[in-house]
Short mmCIF file of C-alpha atoms (C1' of nucleotides) in Angstrom, two decimals:
data_model
loop_
_atom_site.label_atom_id
_atom_site.label_comp_id
_atom_site.label_asym_id
_atom_site.label_seq_id
_atom_site.Cartn_x
_atom_site.Cartn_y
_atom_site.Cartn_z
CA UNK P 11 94.46 62.26 102.20
CA UNK P 12 96.82 61.67 105.07
CA UNK P 13 96.46 61.20 108.65
CA UNK P 14 98.53 62.45 111.62
CA UNK P 15 98.81 62.63 115.26
CA UNK P 16 99.91 65.72 117.28
CA UNK P 17 100.52 65.77 120.91
CA UNK P 18 99.92 68.58 123.37
CA UNK P 19 100.19 68.99 127.12
CA UNK P 20 96.38 69.91 128.03
CA UNK P 21 97.64 72.29 130.71
CA UNK P 22 99.39 74.05 127.79
CA UNK P 23 96.72 73.61 125.10
CA UNK P 24 94.01 71.27 125.28
CA UNK P 25 91.29 70.02 122.68
CA UNK P 26 88.87 72.18 124.59
CA UNK P 27 90.84 75.12 123.89
CA UNK P 28 90.69 74.33 120.14
CA UNK P 29 87.05 73.95 120.39
CA UNK P 30 86.64 77.35 122.12
CA UNK P 31 89.02 79.22 119.68
CA UNK P 32 87.83 77.29 116.57
CA UNK P 33 91.19 77.55 115.11
CA UNK P 34 95.03 77.35 116.17
CA UNK P 35 98.31 78.04 114.77
CA UNK P 36 100.14 74.85 115.44
CA UNK P 37 103.60 76.46 116.15
CA UNK P 38 106.54 75.95 118.50
CA UNK P 39 107.64 72.43 116.92
CA UNK P 40 111.41 72.48 117.40
CA UNK P 41 112.24 68.88 116.34
CA UNK P 42 113.44 68.33 112.56
CA UNK P 43 111.44 65.13 112.04
CA UNK P 44 108.28 66.58 113.50
CA UNK P 45 108.76 69.80 111.33
CA UNK P 46 109.26 67.53 108.20
CA UNK P 47 105.94 65.84 108.94
CA UNK P 48 104.19 69.22 109.41
CA UNK P 49 105.52 70.22 105.82
CA UNK P 50 103.87 67.05 104.42
CA UNK P 51 100.45 67.97 105.72
CA UNK P 52 97.79 69.15 103.17
CA UNK P 53 94.57 71.10 103.87
CA UNK P 54 91.85 68.63 104.92
CA UNK P 55 94.16 66.08 106.46
CA UNK P 56 92.88 64.66 109.68
CA UNK P 57 94.75 64.85 112.74
CA UNK P 58 94.43 62.87 116.03
CA UNK P 59 94.82 65.06 119.04
CA UNK P 60 96.69 63.56 121.98
CA UNK P 61 96.94 64.89 125.58
CA UNK P 62 100.49 64.15 126.76
CA UNK P 63 101.62 64.25 130.43
CA UNK P 64 98.17 64.52 131.80
CA UNK P 65 95.33 62.43 130.31
CA UNK P 66 97.62 60.22 128.15
CA UNK P 67 94.74 59.69 125.62
CA UNK P 68 93.73 60.58 122.12
CA UNK P 69 90.77 63.04 122.84
CA UNK P 70 89.61 63.91 119.39
CA UNK P 71 90.18 64.68 115.82
CA UNK P 72 91.14 67.93 114.12
CA UNK P 73 91.88 68.82 110.55
CA UNK P 74 94.45 70.95 108.82
CA UNK P 75 92.99 74.24 107.61
CA UNK P 76 96.40 75.74 106.38
CA UNK P 77 99.22 74.01 105.19
CA UNK P 78 102.85 74.58 106.39
CA UNK P 79 104.21 78.19 106.46
CA UNK P 80 106.96 79.95 108.37
CA UNK P 81 106.54 79.40 112.09
CA UNK P 82 105.89 83.02 113.46
CA UNK P 83 107.23 81.98 116.81
CA UNK P 84 110.69 81.03 115.31
CA UNK P 85 113.60 83.35 115.48
CA UNK P 86 114.75 85.11 112.41
CA UNK P 87 116.55 82.77 109.94
CA UNK P 88 115.39 79.73 111.88
CA UNK P 89 113.73 77.34 109.44
CA UNK P 90 110.65 76.12 111.47
CA UNK P 91 107.11 75.61 110.25
CA UNK P 92 103.66 75.73 111.49
CA UNK P 93 100.18 74.69 110.21
CA UNK P 94 96.72 75.72 111.32
CA UNK P 95 94.26 73.36 112.85
CA UNK P 96 90.50 73.36 113.42
CA UNK P 97 88.42 71.01 115.53
CA UNK P 98 86.41 68.24 113.69
CA UNK P 99 84.92 65.99 116.39
CA UNK P 100 85.71 65.22 120.06
CA UNK P 101 85.67 61.55 120.86
CA UNK P 102 82.70 60.36 123.14
CA UNK P 103 85.27 58.09 124.67
CA UNK P 104 88.83 59.16 124.81
CA UNK P 105 91.45 56.61 123.72
CA UNK P 106 93.97 55.92 126.58
CA UNK P 107 97.53 55.21 125.49
CA UNK P 108 97.44 52.19 127.69
CA UNK P 109 94.72 50.73 125.55
CA UNK P 110 96.72 51.31 122.48
CA UNK P 111 99.69 49.57 124.02
CA UNK P 112 97.71 46.61 124.92
CA UNK P 113 96.43 45.93 121.43
CA UNK P 114 99.17 44.43 119.30
CA UNK P 115 97.49 45.99 116.27
CA UNK P 116 99.09 49.29 117.37
CA UNK P 117 102.60 48.03 117.88
CA UNK P 118 103.85 49.98 115.01
CA UNK P 119 101.98 53.18 115.86
CA UNK P 120 104.53 55.74 116.32
CA UNK P 121 102.83 57.23 119.43
CA UNK P 122 103.43 53.90 120.95
CA UNK P 123 107.01 53.36 119.42
CA UNK P 124 108.67 56.61 119.89
CA UNK P 125 106.70 58.50 122.40
CA UNK P 126 108.74 61.69 122.22
CA UNK P 127 107.78 62.72 118.62
CA UNK P 128 105.19 65.54 118.84
CA UNK P 129 104.06 65.20 115.19
CA UNK P 130 103.70 61.73 113.78
CA UNK P 131 102.09 60.14 110.67
CA UNK P 132 99.21 57.54 111.32
CA UNK P 133 98.18 54.93 108.64
CA UNK P 134 94.56 55.10 107.42
CA UNK P 135 93.81 51.78 109.24
CA UNK P 136 95.11 52.94 112.53
CA UNK P 137 93.34 56.17 112.13
CA UNK P 138 90.01 54.56 111.60
CA UNK P 139 90.56 52.05 114.28
CA UNK P 140 91.29 54.82 116.82
CA UNK P 141 88.28 56.64 115.68
CA UNK P 142 86.05 53.62 116.27
CA UNK P 143 87.71 53.11 119.60
CA UNK P 144 86.91 56.65 120.56
CA UNK P 145 83.30 55.99 119.89
CA UNK P 146 82.90 57.76 116.54
CA UNK P 147 81.13 55.54 114.17
CA UNK P 148 79.06 57.80 111.90
CA UNK P 149 82.21 59.71 110.50
CA UNK P 150 82.72 59.60 106.70
CA UNK P 151 86.27 59.47 105.71
CA UNK P 152 87.01 60.32 102.06
CA UNK P 153 89.68 58.46 100.03
"C1'" DG X 3 110.17 62.73 141.13
"C1'" DC X 4 112.56 59.43 138.48
"C1'" DC X 5 114.62 57.75 134.43
"C1'" DA X 6 114.85 55.94 129.69
"C1'" DA X 7 115.08 57.53 125.28
"C1'" DC X 8 116.38 60.96 122.36
"C1'" DG X 9 118.14 65.04 120.37
"C1'" DT X 10 121.83 68.57 120.58
"C1'" DT X 11 126.18 70.68 121.54
"C1'" DG X 12 130.99 71.02 121.35
"C1'" DG X 13 135.86 69.60 122.32
"C1'" DC X 14 139.12 67.04 120.27
"C1'" DG N 2 133.17 63.08 112.15
"C1'" DC N 3 133.30 60.91 116.73
"C1'" DC N 4 131.43 60.62 121.20
"C1'" DA N 5 130.79 62.37 126.07
"C1'" DA N 6 128.08 65.50 128.26
"C1'" DC N 7 124.15 67.75 128.79
"C1'" DG N 8 119.19 69.03 128.10
"C1'" DT N 9 114.31 67.89 127.07
"C1'" DT N 10 110.41 64.88 126.70
"C1'" DG N 11 107.03 62.21 128.66
"C1'" DG N 12 105.40 57.76 130.53
"C1'" DC N 13 105.44 55.59 134.87
#
DNA sequence: GCCAACGTTGGC
DNA sequence: GCCAACGTTGGC
């Protein structure tokens, strides 16, 4: 199982939207590096959900419910990908970017390092740490 | 609103 | 294939 982080401006699409809708087509990614990460996602992978621009915090965890397929919002012949996501758990305490930046443990987290990448991998250790910071303690993560 | 960090574009 | 110009992202 692999771990990821996606970012979204909450005014565009928030974790609440995902909870209400139950599933979302994660489309519109137009960066090759981010696209390549989308393509590495497997069903069941866990995905941190970060609110950019406003909030600046990880607000919850989603999971991949459909692996990469052709992005329906891409123009013909353009090779972009989408995945489907579903909500898993909202953090009781959202984890602020500021907090992650203050902790040297997260100095190599891609969210901290290259803030522009909208889809990024997260190590298992970082993932679990962020879950704990978010106040989620009773969550079982399979190997 | 500013601007640093990137990514893309296009002339050469 | 280099690189200057430009556009976008996103934290501050």
